[in-house]
């Protein structure tokens, strides 16, 4: 058993001296060891500056790189009168010395704080190993009242993915799925009650087109085997016929054959589709039964794909679920309140009359109901939001929708506010994202998500085969190639800020070198392999003498691992997957550079145990980070 250590005693004494940590906002040393340091530095700076604890505590930020310290204070953030440079010099001169933190050396308008490594190692590693898969999470974030957990958790709805049935699950849906899955994981880790909603494009005249097409070209076997592709093939075929018929009608009209043109229009495929959809709207049982079958088969197939991406939904909603009465009611409210007005028989919202200046102009004049009385997307979205507010009583709701829809979403949120639902409008948030470029294939072919994942998996398999020795050790190469392929796609998607467009690059994303999904997977598998080969018992790891970890590489790895809970907290502010991914790459670079310096096999048993405890902490952090992103960490 490890001997009692000065660092542990110092840490215990320091906590006692700090007394109750309640006076520090969001201070949870049981979940985040860095909070001990944050509280300690705050108490010293409070004595020196007289500034309120809360202001100091919130101003202490984590750093992007270890050379800038473990925490940093921007001197102007304390809002003390005087020149920041002069204030910094005065405060450093009064620094009393500390068992936990080195005396800060001022850097311009910043005070960087470097932690003393001994106490940090003693605080971090037992905490991380004890919490295991929960390390980095802080469930108190999701409480309605942190001082009274009995008041329950906050509820957040995340609407994402939302493909159109019988149309391709394209790159935009893929981005929405990856980002929405990540946000759902993030809020779950933060203790919120998360409801994941998939709002399907499952209503409209295209179902009339599909039904007419299915009567002509439908094949029961093909439908059962691959409903999404089969329905899409039918949809493309029938749309082609509609286009050809339209050309014929135009040619007949040009030749003055009006009667023939009218007959072709009234008997044509497009009109048949319109009539079929009218049957659906009117509740015709036979028409609805076929539509429901298409919908259910498609959802079953989507579920298989979502499972591969570690995503599940609590509700498969959709345009079909929005009641006509609700939409009529929303339109009536807009008319009664003078928000909507008639224009050429249609209903529009002229924002220039409701929102002053440029903002009103930029929102334009959207149509909310066509001349024929059909409600458009805006009315449908408004009705569905009001329904969800009633059904779920949510505290927040996120829509994960491409930036191409920015204007639509702004119009939608503003109308809800104008209708008098200001509280609901204040709870909704649009998380947008840019385009994926270079994903379309040769003209005339469309890639479904499953095809994309299969192609990347096959490519990944070929990459794996190039290393024969390692390939032989993999028990189920097909399954591992699939997981690595999915990791490659997801990490490429999450590498930059959401709003940026990016190029879909098969070669770059599947490389084991550079900042890629396969590189993260390789790093995780290597940590698992070290643990297997070292064959040290959990008890020996738990009782390791951590004071032996004194090498610079060990200290730097401890410092970067200690940042993980702060990274998760910061991600709740940025809502960017890249915040987590960038950290994981930074951590694995520090980790992979330490192997030559911190060998385990053949070393003194006590040193072996201590280093194994360090690598096992790294494995926990990497595993937790990958799962937060929605990846499946592989072990070999």
Tab-separated table of C-alpha atoms in Angstrom, residues 103-504:
chain	number	residue	atom	x	y	z
A	103	UNK	CA	3.477	31.886	-7.560
A	104	UNK	CA	2.023	33.381	-10.749
A	105	UNK	CA	4.303	35.136	-13.244
A	106	UNK	CA	2.382	37.914	-14.964
A	107	UNK	CA	2.009	37.803	-18.757
A	108	UNK	CA	0.757	41.208	-19.935
A	109	UNK	CA	-2.872	41.551	-18.846
A	110	UNK	CA	-3.036	37.884	-17.837
A	111	UNK	CA	-2.146	36.010	-14.657
A	112	UNK	CA	-1.424	32.355	-15.517
A	113	UNK	CA	-1.601	29.816	-12.675
A	114	UNK	CA	0.449	26.609	-12.761
A	115	UNK	CA	-0.666	23.840	-10.381
A	116	UNK	CA	1.863	21.989	-8.224
A	117	UNK	CA	1.903	18.533	-9.755
A	118	UNK	CA	1.902	16.323	-6.620
A	119	UNK	CA	-1.468	17.399	-5.181
A	120	UNK	CA	-3.060	17.480	-8.667
A	121	UNK	CA	-2.080	13.857	-9.383
A	122	UNK	CA	-3.428	12.795	-5.973
A	123	UNK	CA	-6.714	14.625	-6.583
A	124	UNK	CA	-7.273	13.633	-10.216
A	125	UNK	CA	-6.517	9.947	-10.577
A	126	UNK	CA	-8.536	8.479	-7.665
A	127	UNK	CA	-11.492	10.700	-8.689
A	128	UNK	CA	-11.354	9.666	-12.362
A	129	UNK	CA	-10.987	5.968	-11.546
A	130	UNK	CA	-13.751	6.061	-8.936
A	131	UNK	CA	-16.230	7.832	-11.251
A	132	UNK	CA	-15.192	5.768	-14.319
A	133	UNK	CA	-17.706	6.312	-17.141
A	134	UNK	CA	-19.229	9.248	-15.241
A	135	UNK	CA	-15.947	11.178	-14.941
A	136	UNK	CA	-16.312	14.552	-16.673
A	137	UNK	CA	-20.076	14.705	-16.264
A	138	UNK	CA	-21.816	16.948	-13.758
A	139	UNK	CA	-25.476	16.061	-13.298
A	140	UNK	CA	-26.186	19.145	-11.152
A	141	UNK	CA	-26.202	21.235	-14.379
A	142	UNK	CA	-29.570	19.728	-15.245
A	143	UNK	CA	-31.298	20.453	-11.935
A	144	UNK	CA	-34.072	23.044	-11.880
A	145	UNK	CA	-32.653	24.273	-8.571
A	146	UNK	CA	-29.120	23.192	-7.631
A	147	UNK	CA	-29.784	23.970	-3.970
A	148	UNK	CA	-32.872	21.731	-3.941
A	149	UNK	CA	-32.612	18.542	-6.088
A	150	UNK	CA	-36.160	17.526	-5.055
A	151	UNK	CA	-37.511	20.099	-7.556
A	152	UNK	CA	-36.425	17.753	-10.326
A	153	UNK	CA	-34.530	17.991	-13.599
A	154	UNK	CA	-34.882	20.415	-16.469
A	155	UNK	CA	-36.291	18.948	-19.678
A	156	UNK	CA	-34.836	19.612	-23.124
A	157	UNK	CA	-36.249	18.503	-26.484
A	158	UNK	CA	-33.761	17.967	-29.330
A	159	UNK	CA	-35.247	17.686	-32.822
A	160	UNK	CA	-32.735	16.302	-35.298
A	161	UNK	CA	-32.094	14.076	-38.323
A	162	UNK	CA	-35.613	14.477	-39.815
A	163	UNK	CA	-35.218	12.717	-43.176
A	164	UNK	CA	-37.964	12.663	-45.811
A	165	UNK	CA	-39.428	9.210	-46.297
A	166	UNK	CA	-38.786	7.897	-49.830
A	167	UNK	CA	-36.172	10.569	-50.482
A	168	UNK	CA	-32.416	10.182	-49.966
A	169	UNK	CA	-31.014	10.420	-46.452
A	170	UNK	CA	-28.544	12.991	-47.740
A	171	UNK	CA	-25.493	14.726	-46.302
A	172	UNK	CA	-27.587	17.421	-44.592
A	173	UNK	CA	-29.544	14.783	-42.698
A	174	UNK	CA	-26.267	13.069	-41.810
A	175	UNK	CA	-24.891	16.297	-40.277
A	176	UNK	CA	-28.126	16.930	-38.388
A	177	UNK	CA	-28.033	13.335	-37.085
A	178	UNK	CA	-24.405	13.513	-35.891
A	179	UNK	CA	-24.746	16.966	-34.276
A	180	UNK	CA	-28.163	16.197	-32.738
A	181	UNK	CA	-26.910	12.884	-31.334
A	182	UNK	CA	-23.932	14.659	-29.791
A	183	UNK	CA	-26.078	17.417	-28.214
A	184	UNK	CA	-28.437	14.786	-26.776
A	185	UNK	CA	-25.449	12.994	-25.193
A	186	UNK	CA	-24.056	16.286	-23.883
A	187	UNK	CA	-27.276	17.320	-22.138
A	188	UNK	CA	-27.757	13.800	-20.773
A	189	UNK	CA	-24.236	13.998	-19.286
A	190	UNK	CA	-25.234	17.349	-17.777
A	191	UNK	CA	-28.182	15.730	-15.984
A	192	UNK	CA	-31.031	17.109	-18.140
A	193	UNK	CA	-34.080	15.024	-19.013
A	194	UNK	CA	-33.486	14.733	-22.775
A	195	UNK	CA	-36.247	13.894	-25.269
A	196	UNK	CA	-34.925	13.047	-28.751
A	197	UNK	CA	-37.413	13.758	-31.546
A	198	UNK	CA	-37.181	12.744	-35.200
A	199	UNK	CA	-39.612	14.962	-37.121
A	200	UNK	CA	-40.029	13.051	-40.382
A	201	UNK	CA	-40.975	14.459	-43.755
A	202	UNK	CA	-43.859	11.985	-43.996
A	203	UNK	CA	-46.771	13.925	-45.536
A	204	UNK	CA	-47.601	15.753	-48.731
A	205	UNK	CA	-48.351	15.134	-52.384
A	206	UNK	CA	-45.169	13.039	-52.747
A	207	UNK	CA	-47.078	10.218	-50.987
A	208	UNK	CA	-49.710	10.430	-53.678
A	209	UNK	CA	-46.880	10.160	-56.234
A	210	UNK	CA	-45.479	7.157	-54.356
A	211	UNK	CA	-48.852	5.395	-54.115
A	212	UNK	CA	-49.557	5.854	-57.838
A	213	UNK	CA	-46.017	4.665	-58.588
A	214	UNK	CA	-46.307	1.661	-56.301
A	215	UNK	CA	-49.441	0.501	-58.140
A	216	UNK	CA	-47.392	0.581	-61.360
A	217	UNK	CA	-43.931	-0.558	-60.301
A	218	UNK	CA	-44.176	-1.817	-56.730
A	219	UNK	CA	-42.567	-5.096	-55.766
A	220	UNK	CA	-43.434	-6.625	-52.382
A	221	UNK	CA	-40.139	-8.480	-52.088
A	222	UNK	CA	-38.049	-5.405	-52.915
A	223	UNK	CA	-40.134	-3.325	-50.490
A	224	UNK	CA	-39.548	-5.774	-47.637
A	225	UNK	CA	-35.833	-6.095	-48.406
A	226	UNK	CA	-34.897	-2.436	-48.889
A	227	UNK	CA	-37.924	-0.138	-48.488
A	228	UNK	CA	-36.032	3.167	-48.645
A	229	UNK	CA	-34.185	2.454	-51.887
A	230	UNK	CA	-37.172	0.746	-53.517
A	231	UNK	CA	-39.544	3.618	-52.719
A	232	UNK	CA	-36.965	6.135	-53.894
A	233	UNK	CA	-36.521	4.307	-57.226
A	234	UNK	CA	-40.304	4.391	-57.722
A	235	UNK	CA	-40.406	8.082	-56.756
A	236	UNK	CA	-37.713	8.959	-59.324
A	237	UNK	CA	-39.429	6.904	-62.066
A	238	UNK	CA	-42.848	8.496	-61.504
A	239	UNK	CA	-41.436	12.019	-61.272
A	240	UNK	CA	-39.771	11.422	-64.625
A	241	UNK	CA	-43.174	10.401	-66.081
A	242	UNK	CA	-44.800	13.533	-64.603
A	243	UNK	CA	-42.107	15.707	-66.245
A	244	UNK	CA	-42.594	13.940	-69.600
A	245	UNK	CA	-46.390	14.362	-69.391
A	246	UNK	CA	-45.932	18.061	-68.610
A	247	UNK	CA	-43.774	18.454	-71.735
A	248	UNK	CA	-46.471	16.704	-73.839
A	249	UNK	CA	-49.182	19.007	-72.426
A	250	UNK	CA	-47.086	22.074	-73.267
A	251	UNK	CA	-46.476	20.744	-76.807
A	252	UNK	CA	-50.231	20.077	-77.317
A	253	UNK	CA	-51.111	23.559	-76.074
A	254	UNK	CA	-48.526	25.027	-78.422
A	255	UNK	CA	-50.165	23.162	-81.331
A	256	UNK	CA	-53.585	24.523	-80.270
A	257	UNK	CA	-54.839	21.066	-79.188
A	258	UNK	CA	-56.347	22.444	-75.976
A	259	UNK	CA	-58.891	19.656	-75.450
A	260	UNK	CA	-56.264	16.915	-75.683
A	261	UNK	CA	-53.972	18.886	-73.362
A	262	UNK	CA	-56.748	19.258	-70.792
A	263	UNK	CA	-57.611	15.521	-70.989
A	264	UNK	CA	-53.960	14.545	-70.507
A	265	UNK	CA	-53.733	16.915	-67.510
A	266	UNK	CA	-56.934	15.617	-65.856
A	267	UNK	CA	-55.998	11.943	-66.426
A	268	UNK	CA	-52.273	12.496	-65.839
A	269	UNK	CA	-50.033	11.040	-63.149
A	270	UNK	CA	-49.667	14.350	-61.301
A	271	UNK	CA	-53.443	14.740	-61.002
A	272	UNK	CA	-53.821	11.095	-59.902
A	273	UNK	CA	-51.209	11.742	-57.184
A	274	UNK	CA	-53.025	14.902	-56.071
A	275	UNK	CA	-56.326	13.005	-55.858
A	276	UNK	CA	-54.674	10.178	-53.911
A	277	UNK	CA	-53.186	12.599	-51.382
A	278	UNK	CA	-56.632	14.241	-51.068
A	279	UNK	CA	-57.988	10.786	-50.086
A	280	UNK	CA	-55.286	10.623	-47.381
A	281	UNK	CA	-56.166	14.084	-46.058
A	282	UNK	CA	-59.855	13.084	-45.987
A	283	UNK	CA	-58.979	10.001	-43.908
A	284	UNK	CA	-59.581	7.275	-46.511
A	285	UNK	CA	-58.639	4.031	-44.711
A	286	UNK	CA	-57.182	2.206	-47.711
A	287	UNK	CA	-55.047	5.169	-48.776
A	288	UNK	CA	-53.793	5.724	-45.199
A	289	UNK	CA	-53.009	2.016	-44.717
A	290	UNK	CA	-50.571	2.013	-47.648
A	291	UNK	CA	-48.987	5.307	-46.471
A	292	UNK	CA	-48.627	3.908	-42.924
A	293	UNK	CA	-46.943	0.797	-44.299
A	294	UNK	CA	-44.402	2.878	-46.239
A	295	UNK	CA	-43.779	4.993	-43.126
A	296	UNK	CA	-43.394	2.051	-40.702
A	297	UNK	CA	-41.070	0.087	-43.010
A	298	UNK	CA	-38.911	3.175	-43.560
A	299	UNK	CA	-38.689	3.896	-39.802
A	300	UNK	CA	-37.659	0.275	-39.106
A	301	UNK	CA	-34.860	0.605	-41.662
A	302	UNK	CA	-33.795	4.015	-40.299
A	303	UNK	CA	-33.610	2.525	-36.790
A	304	UNK	CA	-31.014	-0.008	-38.005
A	305	UNK	CA	-28.866	2.826	-39.391
A	306	UNK	CA	-29.294	4.972	-36.278
A	307	UNK	CA	-28.227	2.017	-34.126
A	308	UNK	CA	-24.899	1.902	-35.988
A	309	UNK	CA	-24.447	5.592	-35.124
A	310	UNK	CA	-25.323	4.958	-31.420
A	311	UNK	CA	-28.504	7.007	-31.737
A	312	UNK	CA	-32.018	6.248	-30.602
A	313	UNK	CA	-35.127	8.440	-30.641
A	314	UNK	CA	-37.807	8.792	-28.002
A	315	UNK	CA	-40.369	9.899	-30.562
A	316	UNK	CA	-40.785	9.499	-34.313
A	317	UNK	CA	-42.990	12.490	-35.003
A	318	UNK	CA	-43.600	13.995	-38.415
A	319	UNK	CA	-45.570	16.380	-40.560
A	320	UNK	CA	-48.410	13.840	-40.685
A	321	UNK	CA	-48.910	14.102	-36.922
A	322	UNK	CA	-49.821	17.808	-37.013
A	323	UNK	CA	-53.613	18.091	-36.931
A	324	UNK	CA	-55.477	20.188	-39.527
A	325	UNK	CA	-57.556	21.769	-36.720
A	326	UNK	CA	-54.372	22.899	-34.944
A	327	UNK	CA	-53.042	24.522	-38.131
A	328	UNK	CA	-56.383	26.187	-38.838
A	329	UNK	CA	-56.410	27.432	-35.237
A	330	UNK	CA	-52.882	28.858	-35.570
A	331	UNK	CA	-53.806	30.608	-38.831
A	332	UNK	CA	-56.963	32.057	-37.223
A	333	UNK	CA	-54.941	33.388	-34.256
A	334	UNK	CA	-52.514	35.047	-36.690
A	335	UNK	CA	-55.416	36.643	-38.563
A	336	UNK	CA	-57.253	37.730	-35.394
A	337	UNK	CA	-54.107	39.353	-34.001
A	338	UNK	CA	-53.387	41.125	-37.267
A	339	UNK	CA	-50.115	39.200	-37.777
A	340	UNK	CA	-51.281	37.541	-41.003
A	341	UNK	CA	-53.117	39.217	-43.879
A	342	UNK	CA	-54.661	38.175	-47.177
A	343	UNK	CA	-52.718	38.667	-50.374
A	344	UNK	CA	-54.072	37.384	-53.716
A	345	UNK	CA	-56.195	34.792	-51.884
A	346	UNK	CA	-53.244	33.470	-49.837
A	347	UNK	CA	-52.297	34.304	-46.234
A	348	UNK	CA	-48.971	36.065	-45.700
A	349	UNK	CA	-47.044	37.692	-42.849
A	350	UNK	CA	-45.572	41.067	-43.828
A	351	UNK	CA	-42.835	41.417	-41.212
A	352	UNK	CA	-42.139	45.061	-42.104
A	353	UNK	CA	-45.439	45.886	-40.350
A	354	UNK	CA	-44.486	44.084	-37.126
A	355	UNK	CA	-40.715	44.404	-36.811
A	356	UNK	CA	-39.174	47.856	-37.329
A	357	UNK	CA	-36.196	48.683	-39.562
A	358	UNK	CA	-33.811	46.342	-41.338
A	359	UNK	CA	-34.751	43.373	-39.125
A	360	UNK	CA	-38.351	43.456	-40.417
A	361	UNK	CA	-37.222	43.799	-44.031
A	362	UNK	CA	-34.802	40.887	-43.694
A	363	UNK	CA	-37.614	38.583	-42.502
A	364	UNK	CA	-39.431	39.176	-45.841
A	365	UNK	CA	-43.098	38.226	-46.479
A	366	UNK	CA	-43.580	34.464	-46.086
A	367	UNK	CA	-46.787	32.703	-47.189
A	368	UNK	CA	-48.382	30.738	-44.348
A	369	UNK	CA	-51.370	29.364	-46.297
A	370	UNK	CA	-51.831	28.849	-50.028
A	371	UNK	CA	-54.837	30.056	-51.999
A	372	UNK	CA	-56.322	26.547	-51.947
A	373	UNK	CA	-56.241	26.585	-48.128
A	374	UNK	CA	-53.196	24.265	-47.794
A	375	UNK	CA	-51.052	25.109	-44.786
A	376	UNK	CA	-47.345	25.601	-45.453
A	377	UNK	CA	-44.313	24.575	-43.379
A	378	UNK	CA	-44.406	27.669	-41.159
A	379	UNK	CA	-47.961	27.023	-39.969
A	380	UNK	CA	-47.187	23.348	-39.468
A	381	UNK	CA	-44.023	24.101	-37.446
A	382	UNK	CA	-45.814	26.663	-35.275
A	383	UNK	CA	-48.688	24.262	-34.527
A	384	UNK	CA	-46.269	21.442	-33.700
A	385	UNK	CA	-44.214	23.657	-31.347
A	386	UNK	CA	-47.318	24.733	-29.415
A	387	UNK	CA	-48.390	21.085	-29.216
A	388	UNK	CA	-44.966	20.047	-27.857
A	389	UNK	CA	-45.025	22.811	-25.266
A	390	UNK	CA	-48.332	21.440	-24.000
A	391	UNK	CA	-47.274	17.772	-24.228
A	392	UNK	CA	-43.785	18.006	-22.708
A	393	UNK	CA	-43.719	21.278	-20.744
A	394	UNK	CA	-40.076	21.666	-21.792
A	395	UNK	CA	-37.516	24.086	-20.344
A	396	UNK	CA	-35.608	24.304	-23.608
A	397	UNK	CA	-35.889	23.032	-27.156
A	398	UNK	CA	-33.206	22.754	-29.818
A	399	UNK	CA	-33.818	22.457	-33.572
A	400	UNK	CA	-30.784	21.021	-35.420
A	401	UNK	CA	-31.398	22.357	-38.938
A	402	UNK	CA	-29.034	23.361	-41.793
A	403	UNK	CA	-28.034	27.015	-42.137
A	404	UNK	CA	-29.868	27.090	-45.509
A	405	UNK	CA	-33.034	27.216	-43.390
A	406	UNK	CA	-31.867	30.169	-41.233
A	407	UNK	CA	-34.495	32.552	-42.626
A	408	UNK	CA	-37.338	30.029	-42.225
A	409	UNK	CA	-36.389	29.375	-38.583
A	410	UNK	CA	-36.108	33.122	-37.793
A	411	UNK	CA	-39.572	33.691	-39.315
A	412	UNK	CA	-40.962	30.734	-37.358
A	413	UNK	CA	-39.588	31.895	-33.975
A	414	UNK	CA	-40.647	35.526	-34.556
A	415	UNK	CA	-44.249	34.566	-35.460
A	416	UNK	CA	-44.530	32.462	-32.278
A	417	UNK	CA	-43.394	35.509	-30.297
A	418	UNK	CA	-45.818	37.855	-32.146
A	419	UNK	CA	-48.673	35.419	-31.430
A	420	UNK	CA	-48.157	36.129	-27.731
A	421	UNK	CA	-46.121	33.046	-26.814
A	422	UNK	CA	-43.041	34.992	-25.708
A	423	UNK	CA	-42.082	32.467	-23.040
A	424	UNK	CA	-42.143	29.578	-25.510
A	425	UNK	CA	-40.189	31.651	-28.080
A	426	UNK	CA	-37.520	32.370	-25.431
A	427	UNK	CA	-36.988	28.619	-24.849
A	428	UNK	CA	-36.329	27.600	-28.464
A	429	UNK	CA	-32.908	27.605	-30.103
A	430	UNK	CA	-31.700	26.941	-33.647
A	431	UNK	CA	-28.417	25.011	-33.916
A	432	UNK	CA	-27.377	25.399	-37.538
A	433	UNK	CA	-24.619	23.885	-39.653
A	434	UNK	CA	-22.906	24.233	-43.036
A	435	UNK	CA	-22.814	21.977	-46.088
A	436	UNK	CA	-20.914	18.790	-46.877
A	437	UNK	CA	-19.197	19.237	-50.229
A	438	UNK	CA	-18.067	16.512	-52.606
A	439	UNK	CA	-20.474	13.841	-51.401
A	440	UNK	CA	-22.636	13.577	-54.522
A	441	UNK	CA	-21.715	10.835	-56.981
A	442	UNK	CA	-21.920	10.606	-60.782
A	443	UNK	CA	-24.940	12.343	-62.270
A	444	UNK	CA	-28.139	10.377	-61.859
A	445	UNK	CA	-27.105	8.422	-58.770
A	446	UNK	CA	-27.946	9.427	-55.239
A	447	UNK	CA	-26.123	8.207	-52.155
A	448	UNK	CA	-28.134	7.071	-49.178
A	449	UNK	CA	-26.513	7.126	-45.758
A	450	UNK	CA	-26.179	3.325	-45.681
A	451	UNK	CA	-24.316	3.412	-49.007
A	452	UNK	CA	-21.963	6.090	-47.686
A	453	UNK	CA	-21.239	4.134	-44.495
A	454	UNK	CA	-20.727	0.904	-46.461
A	455	UNK	CA	-18.290	2.600	-48.871
A	456	UNK	CA	-16.270	4.116	-46.013
A	457	UNK	CA	-16.319	0.762	-44.139
A	458	UNK	CA	-15.025	-1.075	-47.235
A	459	UNK	CA	-12.317	1.546	-47.749
A	460	UNK	CA	-11.368	1.265	-44.052
A	461	UNK	CA	-11.156	-2.535	-44.393
A	462	UNK	CA	-8.658	-2.139	-47.252
A	463	UNK	CA	-6.583	0.282	-45.133
A	464	UNK	CA	-6.556	-2.238	-42.229
A	465	UNK	CA	-5.393	-5.095	-44.470
A	466	UNK	CA	-2.196	-3.188	-45.300
A	467	UNK	CA	-0.865	-3.991	-41.800
A	468	UNK	CA	-0.947	-7.811	-41.899
A	469	UNK	CA	0.325	-8.431	-38.341
A	470	UNK	CA	-2.245	-6.179	-36.685
A	471	UNK	CA	-5.005	-7.348	-39.024
A	472	UNK	CA	-4.517	-10.967	-37.860
A	473	UNK	CA	-5.088	-9.919	-34.219
A	474	UNK	CA	-8.538	-8.429	-34.934
A	475	UNK	CA	-11.265	-10.935	-34.054
A	476	UNK	CA	-14.038	-9.532	-36.263
A	477	UNK	CA	-12.435	-7.368	-38.992
A	478	UNK	CA	-15.748	-6.578	-40.760
A	479	UNK	CA	-17.328	-5.216	-37.583
A	480	UNK	CA	-14.194	-3.245	-36.595
A	481	UNK	CA	-13.904	-1.802	-40.143
A	482	UNK	CA	-17.551	-0.692	-39.906
A	483	UNK	CA	-16.966	1.019	-36.519
A	484	UNK	CA	-13.757	2.664	-37.767
A	485	UNK	CA	-15.540	3.836	-40.926
A	486	UNK	CA	-18.360	5.392	-38.905
A	487	UNK	CA	-15.780	7.009	-36.585
A	488	UNK	CA	-14.008	8.411	-39.662
A	489	UNK	CA	-17.219	9.968	-41.038
A	490	UNK	CA	-18.309	11.366	-37.656
A	491	UNK	CA	-14.926	12.848	-36.703
A	492	UNK	CA	-14.526	14.522	-40.091
A	493	UNK	CA	-17.975	16.037	-39.600
A	494	UNK	CA	-17.175	17.285	-36.081
A	495	UNK	CA	-13.618	18.494	-36.730
A	496	UNK	CA	-14.501	22.106	-37.576
A	497	UNK	CA	-17.073	24.552	-36.293
A	498	UNK	CA	-20.623	23.489	-37.161
A	499	UNK	CA	-21.318	26.499	-39.384
A	500	UNK	CA	-18.356	25.749	-41.691
A	501	UNK	CA	-18.803	23.810	-44.915
A	502	UNK	CA	-16.366	20.918	-45.324
A	503	UNK	CA	-15.082	18.650	-48.079
A	504	UNK	CA	-15.991	14.954	-47.789
